Amino acid sequence: GQRGGQLGRAETGIGSRRGVTIVLRAAGGHDLSALYAMAQTTGGGFVNLPPDEAKLSERLAAADAAFARDTDRFGVDRFLFVLEDLGSQAIHGTCQIFSHIGTDAPFYSYRIDRHGADHAVLGRSVDHTTLTICTDHAGCSEVGGLFLRADARAGGAGTLLARSRYLFIAMHRPRFADRTIAELRGVVDEAGEAPFWDGIAARFFGMGFAAADAFNAEHGTHVLAGLMPTTPVLLAMLPDSARAVLGVPHPSGRPALRLLEKEGFRHDHYVDLFDGGPTVTAATDDIATIRSARTAIVRAVGQCDAAKPAIAAAGRLAGFRACFARIAPQGDGILLDPDAARALD
């Protein structure tokens, strides 16, 4: 919808809120220092939020270009958002949307394939599971780069950060693919090393995961991925430590996985090439927030405390903003609570 006019709306499971304090908005160059501070606390394995000011500046420039391209035509866009506390103006979190992946650079994954064999004489059935490098998700949209500061993980902030992305997609639907994926960071220990990396890739590149992670942040994951052997890997040949973390998200990513599953995303036999984290997929139009979103004209601003809480979003591209809101019917449109009206400009 247009800023100051229509709104996209998604119902939430949060309780009553008085006073809007957080809003999701498009990121800009002035957010660089806050993003850099957050990037230094991720603990590694978070390629979309590298602890490198120059790289973060490049990502903000790419986001500026994506928001500035005011068209409904296809493009390879990288949208970057921040979650801001309107009272303190502190940045609590960030997230990203990639309109189409695998078009400007290959997007590699491991596909988990299971093969069965029966032998009548031995009286045994044997399952062989292999990991095969593929580019099956080329052309999909991706939601990613979600990070919420530990001291802000309350009051529904994670819900707002995650679900607002889908309202942005719904309000700019022609610019996104018919299928959306999300990659979750795999298991990385406190020293920044990953058992899955040690079980496969480290044998070819002779570097630890932390070094590879820094290389990927600098050059893109497709460089190392393109050098990986394409021969399928037998899962049974991997060490127990690598098999144990296959498709397992990092402990800090488990709440994000639950939110994705509530939206209808499912783990569909794909994992990250480097840390073994799960990739989940969904048909874009079947994502719960997109499917249930409704558009309405704001006819009045006023108190509507009895109304069910929702996430409201308004504005196109760089003007997009989303927040918690109270909404009630008003003639042929809606009544919007004053705090949300201010948060949405």
mmCIF file of N, CA and C in Angstrom, residues 34-137:
data_model
loop_
_atom_site.group_PDB
_atom_site.id
_atom_site.type_symbol
_atom_site.label_atom_id
_atom_site.label_comp_id
_atom_site.label_asym_id
_atom_site.label_seq_id
_atom_site.Cartn_x
_atom_site.Cartn_y
_atom_site.Cartn_z
ATOM 1 N N ALA A 34 25.744 0.932 13.565
ATOM 2 C CA ALA A 34 24.925 0.013 14.361
ATOM 3 C C ALA A 34 25.006 -1.406 13.804
ATOM 4 N N LEU A 35 24.984 -1.535 12.489
ATOM 5 C CA LEU A 35 25.091 -2.861 11.875
ATOM 6 C C LEU A 35 26.467 -3.471 12.140
ATOM 7 N N TYR A 36 27.489 -2.652 12.093
ATOM 8 C CA TYR A 36 28.846 -3.142 12.357
ATOM 9 C C TYR A 36 28.961 -3.638 13.802
ATOM 10 N N ALA A 37 28.370 -2.907 14.727
ATOM 11 C CA ALA A 37 28.396 -3.325 16.135
ATOM 12 C C ALA A 37 27.677 -4.660 16.313
ATOM 13 N N MET A 38 26.545 -4.848 15.629
ATOM 14 C CA MET A 38 25.823 -6.117 15.717
ATOM 15 C C MET A 38 26.627 -7.243 15.087
ATOM 16 N N ALA A 39 27.270 -6.956 13.949
ATOM 17 C CA ALA A 39 28.022 -7.978 13.228
ATOM 18 C C ALA A 39 29.145 -8.553 14.071
ATOM 19 N N GLN A 40 29.670 -7.760 14.983
ATOM 20 C CA GLN A 40 30.770 -8.220 15.830
ATOM 21 C C GLN A 40 30.311 -9.162 16.938
ATOM 22 N N THR A 41 28.987 -9.340 17.081
ATOM 23 C CA THR A 41 28.462 -10.195 18.153
ATOM 24 C C THR A 41 27.816 -11.465 17.627
ATOM 25 N N THR A 42 27.890 -11.741 16.315
ATOM 26 C CA THR A 42 27.164 -12.880 15.747
ATOM 27 C C THR A 42 27.812 -14.221 16.057
ATOM 28 N N GLY A 43 29.105 -14.232 16.342
ATOM 29 C CA GLY A 43 29.774 -15.482 16.662
ATOM 30 C C GLY A 43 30.243 -16.276 15.463
ATOM 31 N N GLY A 44 30.270 -15.664 14.282
ATOM 32 C CA GLY A 44 30.800 -16.341 13.093
ATOM 33 C C GLY A 44 29.748 -17.131 12.351
ATOM 34 N N GLY A 45 30.060 -17.453 11.089
ATOM 35 C CA GLY A 45 29.148 -18.228 10.259
ATOM 36 C C GLY A 45 27.954 -17.446 9.773
ATOM 37 N N PHE A 46 28.007 -16.120 9.847
ATOM 38 C CA PHE A 46 26.879 -15.270 9.479
ATOM 39 C C PHE A 46 27.307 -14.395 8.296
ATOM 40 N N VAL A 47 27.329 -14.996 7.098
ATOM 41 C CA VAL A 47 27.902 -14.351 5.918
ATOM 42 C C VAL A 47 27.152 -13.075 5.542
ATOM 43 N N ASN A 48 25.850 -13.037 5.787
ATOM 44 C CA ASN A 48 25.063 -11.869 5.386
ATOM 45 C C ASN A 48 25.267 -10.658 6.292
ATOM 46 N N LEU A 49 25.960 -10.854 7.404
ATOM 47 C CA LEU A 49 26.240 -9.736 8.307
ATOM 48 C C LEU A 49 27.709 -9.824 8.737
ATOM 49 N N PRO A 50 28.631 -9.567 7.811
ATOM 50 C CA PRO A 50 30.062 -9.725 8.125
ATOM 51 C C PRO A 50 30.569 -8.591 9.019
ATOM 52 N N PRO A 51 31.470 -8.888 9.943
ATOM 53 C CA PRO A 51 32.037 -7.841 10.803
ATOM 54 C C PRO A 51 33.119 -7.051 10.063
ATOM 55 N N ASP A 52 32.725 -6.434 8.964
ATOM 56 C CA ASP A 52 33.640 -5.712 8.082
ATOM 57 C C ASP A 52 32.903 -4.469 7.588
ATOM 58 N N GLU A 53 33.358 -3.297 8.018
ATOM 59 C CA GLU A 53 32.649 -2.058 7.674
ATOM 60 C C GLU A 53 32.568 -1.839 6.172
ATOM 61 N N ALA A 54 33.636 -2.158 5.449
ATOM 62 C CA ALA A 54 33.625 -1.951 4.004
ATOM 63 C C ALA A 54 32.575 -2.840 3.332
ATOM 64 N N LYS A 55 32.511 -4.105 3.761
ATOM 65 C CA LYS A 55 31.529 -5.015 3.169
ATOM 66 C C LYS A 55 30.106 -4.626 3.547
ATOM 67 N N LEU A 56 29.913 -4.211 4.779
ATOM 68 C CA LEU A 56 28.586 -3.751 5.185
ATOM 69 C C LEU A 56 28.178 -2.511 4.419
ATOM 70 N N SER A 57 29.129 -1.637 4.159
ATOM 71 C CA SER A 57 28.851 -0.441 3.369
ATOM 72 C C SER A 57 28.420 -0.823 1.951
ATOM 73 N N GLU A 58 29.059 -1.855 1.384
ATOM 74 C CA GLU A 58 28.670 -2.327 0.055
ATOM 75 C C GLU A 58 27.250 -2.884 0.072
ATOM 76 N N ARG A 59 26.902 -3.603 1.139
ATOM 77 C CA ARG A 59 25.551 -4.160 1.235
ATOM 78 C C ARG A 59 24.503 -3.060 1.375
ATOM 79 N N LEU A 60 24.837 -2.015 2.120
ATOM 80 C CA LEU A 60 23.915 -0.886 2.245
ATOM 81 C C LEU A 60 23.757 -0.169 0.908
ATOM 82 N N ALA A 61 24.842 -0.046 0.147
ATOM 83 C CA ALA A 61 24.763 0.587 -1.173
ATOM 84 C C ALA A 61 23.901 -0.251 -2.113
ATOM 85 N N ALA A 62 24.051 -1.581 -2.043
ATOM 86 C CA ALA A 62 23.224 -2.461 -2.871
ATOM 87 C C ALA A 62 21.752 -2.346 -2.492
ATOM 88 N N ALA A 63 21.490 -2.221 -1.183
ATOM 89 C CA ALA A 63 20.105 -2.048 -0.729
ATOM 90 C C ALA A 63 19.544 -0.719 -1.204
ATOM 91 N N ASP A 64 20.342 0.341 -1.134
ATOM 92 C CA ASP A 64 19.896 1.643 -1.628
ATOM 93 C C ASP A 64 19.479 1.542 -3.093
ATOM 94 N N ALA A 65 20.282 0.834 -3.891
ATOM 95 C CA ALA A 65 19.970 0.685 -5.316
ATOM 96 C C ALA A 65 18.683 -0.108 -5.514
ATOM 97 N N ALA A 66 18.489 -1.138 -4.691
ATOM 98 C CA ALA A 66 17.275 -1.951 -4.807
ATOM 99 C C ALA A 66 16.034 -1.145 -4.444
ATOM 100 N N PHE A 67 16.106 -0.392 -3.344
ATOM 101 C CA PHE A 67 14.963 0.426 -2.935
ATOM 102 C C PHE A 67 14.687 1.551 -3.934
ATOM 103 N N ALA A 68 15.732 2.032 -4.603
ATOM 104 C CA ALA A 68 15.573 3.152 -5.543
ATOM 105 C C ALA A 68 15.011 2.703 -6.882
ATOM 106 N N ARG A 69 15.071 1.423 -7.180
ATOM 107 C CA ARG A 69 14.585 0.913 -8.471
ATOM 108 C C ARG A 69 13.068 0.759 -8.393
ATOM 109 N N ASP A 70 12.369 1.828 -8.685
ATOM 110 C CA ASP A 70 10.922 1.891 -8.491
ATOM 111 C C ASP A 70 10.194 1.315 -9.701
ATOM 112 N N THR A 71 10.124 0.008 -9.738
ATOM 113 C CA THR A 71 9.476 -0.695 -10.832
ATOM 114 C C THR A 71 8.969 -2.026 -10.316
ATOM 115 N N ASP A 72 8.059 -2.616 -11.042
ATOM 116 C CA ASP A 72 7.580 -3.947 -10.688
ATOM 117 C C ASP A 72 8.208 -5.014 -11.567
ATOM 118 N N ARG A 73 9.247 -4.655 -12.311
ATOM 119 C CA ARG A 73 9.915 -5.623 -13.174
ATOM 120 C C ARG A 73 10.973 -6.408 -12.408
ATOM 121 N N PHE A 74 11.303 -7.578 -12.949
ATOM 122 C CA PHE A 74 12.315 -8.448 -12.355
ATOM 123 C C PHE A 74 13.648 -7.736 -12.220
ATOM 124 N N GLY A 75 14.337 -8.028 -11.126
ATOM 125 C CA GLY A 75 15.687 -7.531 -10.926
ATOM 126 C C GLY A 75 16.348 -8.345 -9.834
ATOM 127 N N VAL A 76 17.666 -8.306 -9.776
ATOM 128 C CA VAL A 76 18.395 -9.006 -8.723
ATOM 129 C C VAL A 76 18.611 -8.008 -7.596
ATOM 130 N N ASP A 77 17.671 -7.968 -6.668
ATOM 131 C CA ASP A 77 17.654 -6.965 -5.610
ATOM 132 C C ASP A 77 18.011 -7.578 -4.262
ATOM 133 N N ARG A 78 18.691 -6.785 -3.435
ATOM 134 C CA ARG A 78 19.030 -7.194 -2.074
ATOM 135 C C ARG A 78 18.499 -6.109 -1.139
ATOM 136 N N PHE A 79 17.380 -6.395 -0.485
ATOM 137 C CA PHE A 79 16.758 -5.428 0.413
ATOM 138 C C PHE A 79 17.260 -5.662 1.837
ATOM 139 N N LEU A 80 17.614 -4.582 2.509
ATOM 140 C CA LEU A 80 18.162 -4.652 3.865
ATOM 141 C C LEU A 80 17.329 -3.764 4.784
ATOM 142 N N PHE A 81 16.909 -4.328 5.924
ATOM 143 C CA PHE A 81 16.043 -3.627 6.865
ATOM 144 C C PHE A 81 16.678 -3.605 8.252
ATOM 145 N N VAL A 82 16.233 -2.653 9.061
ATOM 146 C CA VAL A 82 16.644 -2.612 10.458
ATOM 147 C C VAL A 82 15.417 -2.455 11.342
ATOM 148 N N LEU A 83 15.541 -2.940 12.573
ATOM 149 C CA LEU A 83 14.488 -2.807 13.579
ATOM 150 C C LEU A 83 14.932 -1.722 14.546
ATOM 151 N N GLU A 84 14.186 -0.615 14.595
ATOM 152 C CA GLU A 84 14.596 0.558 15.369
ATOM 153 C C GLU A 84 13.672 0.798 16.551
ATOM 154 N N ASP A 85 14.248 1.146 17.677
ATOM 155 C CA ASP A 85 13.497 1.599 18.836
ATOM 156 C C ASP A 85 13.251 3.093 18.652
ATOM 157 N N LEU A 86 11.991 3.479 18.500
ATOM 158 C CA LEU A 86 11.678 4.876 18.199
ATOM 159 C C LEU A 86 11.964 5.797 19.364
ATOM 160 N N GLY A 87 11.988 5.257 20.574
ATOM 161 C CA GLY A 87 12.283 6.095 21.728
ATOM 162 C C GLY A 87 13.755 6.421 21.839
ATOM 163 N N SER A 88 14.594 5.384 21.792
ATOM 164 C CA SER A 88 16.037 5.586 21.950
ATOM 165 C C SER A 88 16.762 5.725 20.629
ATOM 166 N N GLN A 89 16.073 5.399 19.520
ATOM 167 C CA GLN A 89 16.658 5.368 18.180
ATOM 168 C C GLN A 89 17.769 4.321 18.061
ATOM 169 N N ALA A 90 17.802 3.370 18.990
ATOM 170 C CA ALA A 90 18.761 2.274 18.917
ATOM 171 C C ALA A 90 18.292 1.250 17.893
ATOM 172 N N ILE A 91 19.237 0.599 17.222
ATOM 173 C CA ILE A 91 18.935 -0.451 16.261
ATOM 174 C C ILE A 91 19.040 -1.796 16.977
ATOM 175 N N HIS A 92 17.925 -2.518 17.025
ATOM 176 C CA HIS A 92 17.873 -3.777 17.767
ATOM 177 C C HIS A 92 18.117 -5.004 16.902
ATOM 178 N N GLY A 93 17.867 -4.905 15.603
ATOM 179 C CA GLY A 93 17.999 -6.088 14.759
ATOM 180 C C GLY A 93 18.020 -5.728 13.301
ATOM 181 N N THR A 94 18.181 -6.749 12.471
ATOM 182 C CA THR A 94 18.239 -6.531 11.025
ATOM 183 C C THR A 94 17.765 -7.789 10.306
ATOM 184 N N CYS A 95 17.354 -7.638 9.064
ATOM 185 C CA CYS A 95 16.982 -8.767 8.216
ATOM 186 C C CYS A 95 17.116 -8.344 6.757
ATOM 187 N N GLN A 96 17.094 -9.340 5.866
ATOM 188 C CA GLN A 96 17.298 -9.067 4.450
ATOM 189 C C GLN A 96 16.358 -9.911 3.606
ATOM 190 N N ILE A 97 16.118 -9.454 2.382
ATOM 191 C CA ILE A 97 15.372 -10.226 1.385
ATOM 192 C C ILE A 97 16.148 -10.143 0.072
ATOM 193 N N PHE A 98 16.358 -11.294 -0.547
ATOM 194 C CA PHE A 98 16.999 -11.363 -1.862
ATOM 195 C C PHE A 98 15.918 -11.729 -2.873
ATOM 196 N N SER A 99 15.708 -10.882 -3.869
ATOM 197 C CA SER A 99 14.583 -11.096 -4.772
ATOM 198 C C SER A 99 14.740 -12.348 -5.623
ATOM 199 N N HIS A 100 15.933 -12.597 -6.156
ATOM 200 C CA HIS A 100 16.196 -13.777 -6.981
ATOM 201 C C HIS A 100 17.646 -14.200 -6.768
ATOM 202 N N ILE A 101 17.856 -15.407 -6.289
ATOM 203 C CA ILE A 101 19.205 -15.879 -6.013
ATOM 204 C C ILE A 101 19.690 -16.779 -7.152
ATOM 205 N N GLY A 102 21.009 -16.897 -7.266
ATOM 206 C CA GLY A 102 21.585 -17.787 -8.265
ATOM 207 C C GLY A 102 21.549 -17.255 -9.673
ATOM 208 N N THR A 103 21.289 -15.964 -9.850
ATOM 209 C CA THR A 103 21.245 -15.384 -11.195
ATOM 210 C C THR A 103 22.508 -14.583 -11.505
ATOM 211 N N ASP A 104 23.037 -13.868 -10.512
ATOM 212 C CA ASP A 104 24.278 -13.134 -10.739
ATOM 213 C C ASP A 104 25.504 -13.944 -10.336
ATOM 214 N N ALA A 105 25.313 -14.958 -9.475
ATOM 215 C CA ALA A 105 26.370 -15.891 -9.079
ATOM 216 C C ALA A 105 25.696 -17.201 -8.701
ATOM 217 N N PRO A 106 26.352 -18.345 -8.942
ATOM 218 C CA PRO A 106 25.717 -19.633 -8.614
ATOM 219 C C PRO A 106 25.367 -19.727 -7.139
ATOM 220 N N PHE A 107 24.236 -20.360 -6.858
ATOM 221 C CA PHE A 107 23.811 -20.589 -5.486
ATOM 222 C C PHE A 107 23.869 -22.090 -5.231
ATOM 223 N N TYR A 108 24.887 -22.508 -4.475
ATOM 224 C CA TYR A 108 25.134 -23.932 -4.266
ATOM 225 C C TYR A 108 24.536 -24.428 -2.956
ATOM 226 N N SER A 109 24.086 -25.681 -2.976
ATOM 227 C CA SER A 109 23.637 -26.377 -1.775
ATOM 228 C C SER A 109 24.059 -27.833 -1.886
ATOM 229 N N TYR A 110 24.008 -28.537 -0.761
ATOM 230 C CA TYR A 110 24.063 -29.988 -0.784
ATOM 231 C C TYR A 110 22.631 -30.506 -0.771
ATOM 232 N N ARG A 111 22.320 -31.401 -1.697
ATOM 233 C CA ARG A 111 21.027 -32.090 -1.693
ATOM 234 C C ARG A 111 21.230 -33.463 -1.066
ATOM 235 N N ILE A 112 20.359 -33.808 -0.124
ATOM 236 C CA ILE A 112 20.443 -35.108 0.536
ATOM 237 C C ILE A 112 19.619 -36.111 -0.270
ATOM 238 N N ASP A 113 20.291 -37.099 -0.829
ATOM 239 C CA ASP A 113 19.621 -38.149 -1.616
ATOM 240 C C ASP A 113 19.757 -39.483 -0.904
ATOM 241 N N ARG A 114 18.660 -40.202 -0.828
ATOM 242 C CA ARG A 114 18.673 -41.510 -0.184
ATOM 243 C C ARG A 114 18.395 -42.600 -1.218
ATOM 244 N N HIS A 115 19.246 -43.604 -1.230
ATOM 245 C CA HIS A 115 19.127 -44.705 -2.185
ATOM 246 C C HIS A 115 19.037 -46.012 -1.410
ATOM 247 N N GLY A 116 18.069 -46.854 -1.746
ATOM 248 C CA GLY A 116 17.898 -48.130 -1.065
ATOM 249 C C GLY A 116 18.278 -49.297 -1.957
ATOM 250 N N ALA A 117 18.778 -50.376 -1.355
ATOM 251 C CA ALA A 117 19.120 -51.589 -2.091
ATOM 252 C C ALA A 117 18.738 -52.804 -1.247
ATOM 253 N N ASP A 118 18.097 -53.791 -1.891
ATOM 254 C CA ASP A 118 17.699 -55.031 -1.211
ATOM 255 C C ASP A 118 18.497 -56.207 -1.780
ATOM 256 N N HIS A 119 18.884 -57.117 -0.932
ATOM 257 C CA HIS A 119 19.591 -58.310 -1.372
ATOM 258 C C HIS A 119 18.909 -59.528 -0.765
ATOM 259 N N ALA A 120 18.294 -60.360 -1.643
ATOM 260 C CA ALA A 120 17.505 -61.491 -1.167
ATOM 261 C C ALA A 120 18.362 -62.538 -0.465
ATOM 262 N N VAL A 121 19.573 -62.805 -0.991
ATOM 263 C CA VAL A 121 20.423 -63.843 -0.419
ATOM 264 C C VAL A 121 20.892 -63.441 0.973
ATOM 265 N N LEU A 122 21.329 -62.182 1.112
ATOM 266 C CA LEU A 122 21.776 -61.696 2.411
ATOM 267 C C LEU A 122 20.610 -61.411 3.349
ATOM 268 N N GLY A 123 19.433 -61.213 2.730
ATOM 269 C CA GLY A 123 18.267 -60.875 3.536
ATOM 270 C C GLY A 123 18.395 -59.527 4.203
ATOM 271 N N ARG A 124 19.017 -58.598 3.497
ATOM 272 C CA ARG A 124 19.249 -57.263 4.073
ATOM 273 C C ARG A 124 18.807 -56.169 3.118
ATOM 274 N N SER A 125 18.411 -55.071 3.719
ATOM 275 C CA SER A 125 18.151 -53.840 2.972
ATOM 276 C C SER A 125 19.151 -52.805 3.444
ATOM 277 N N VAL A 126 19.769 -52.136 2.493
ATOM 278 C CA VAL A 126 20.800 -51.156 2.821
ATOM 279 C C VAL A 126 20.421 -49.808 2.225
ATOM 280 N N ASP A 127 20.473 -48.769 3.032
ATOM 281 C CA ASP A 127 20.211 -47.407 2.560
ATOM 282 C C ASP A 127 21.534 -46.672 2.434
ATOM 283 N N HIS A 128 21.743 -46.054 1.285
ATOM 284 C CA HIS A 128 22.931 -45.235 1.056
ATOM 285 C C HIS A 128 22.476 -43.781 0.934
ATOM 286 N N THR A 129 22.920 -42.933 1.838
ATOM 287 C CA THR A 129 22.592 -41.509 1.777
ATOM 288 C C THR A 129 23.793 -40.755 1.241
ATOM 289 N N THR A 130 23.557 -39.913 0.241
ATOM 290 C CA THR A 130 24.631 -39.133 -0.359
ATOM 291 C C THR A 130 24.320 -37.646 -0.293
ATOM 292 N N LEU A 131 25.363 -36.852 -0.308
ATOM 293 C CA LEU A 131 25.258 -35.399 -0.416
ATOM 294 C C LEU A 131 25.770 -35.000 -1.790
ATOM 295 N N THR A 132 24.924 -34.334 -2.572
ATOM 296 C CA THR A 132 25.275 -33.963 -3.938
ATOM 297 C C THR A 132 25.191 -32.458 -4.100
ATOM 298 N N ILE A 133 26.264 -31.844 -4.587
ATOM 299 C CA ILE A 133 26.260 -30.400 -4.828
ATOM 300 C C ILE A 133 25.287 -30.080 -5.958
ATOM 301 N N CYS A 134 24.444 -29.070 -5.748
ATOM 302 C CA CYS A 134 23.446 -28.703 -6.752
ATOM 303 C C CYS A 134 23.192 -27.198 -6.719
ATOM 304 N N THR A 135 22.493 -26.740 -7.743
ATOM 305 C CA THR A 135 22.045 -25.335 -7.809
ATOM 306 C C THR A 135 20.529 -25.309 -7.991
ATOM 307 N N ASP A 136 19.828 -26.196 -7.291
ATOM 308 C CA ASP A 136 18.380 -26.372 -7.471
ATOM 309 C C ASP A 136 17.568 -25.127 -7.123
ATOM 310 N N HIS A 137 18.107 -24.231 -6.290
ATOM 311 C CA HIS A 137 17.324 -23.084 -5.840
ATOM 312 C C HIS A 137 17.561 -21.826 -6.664
#
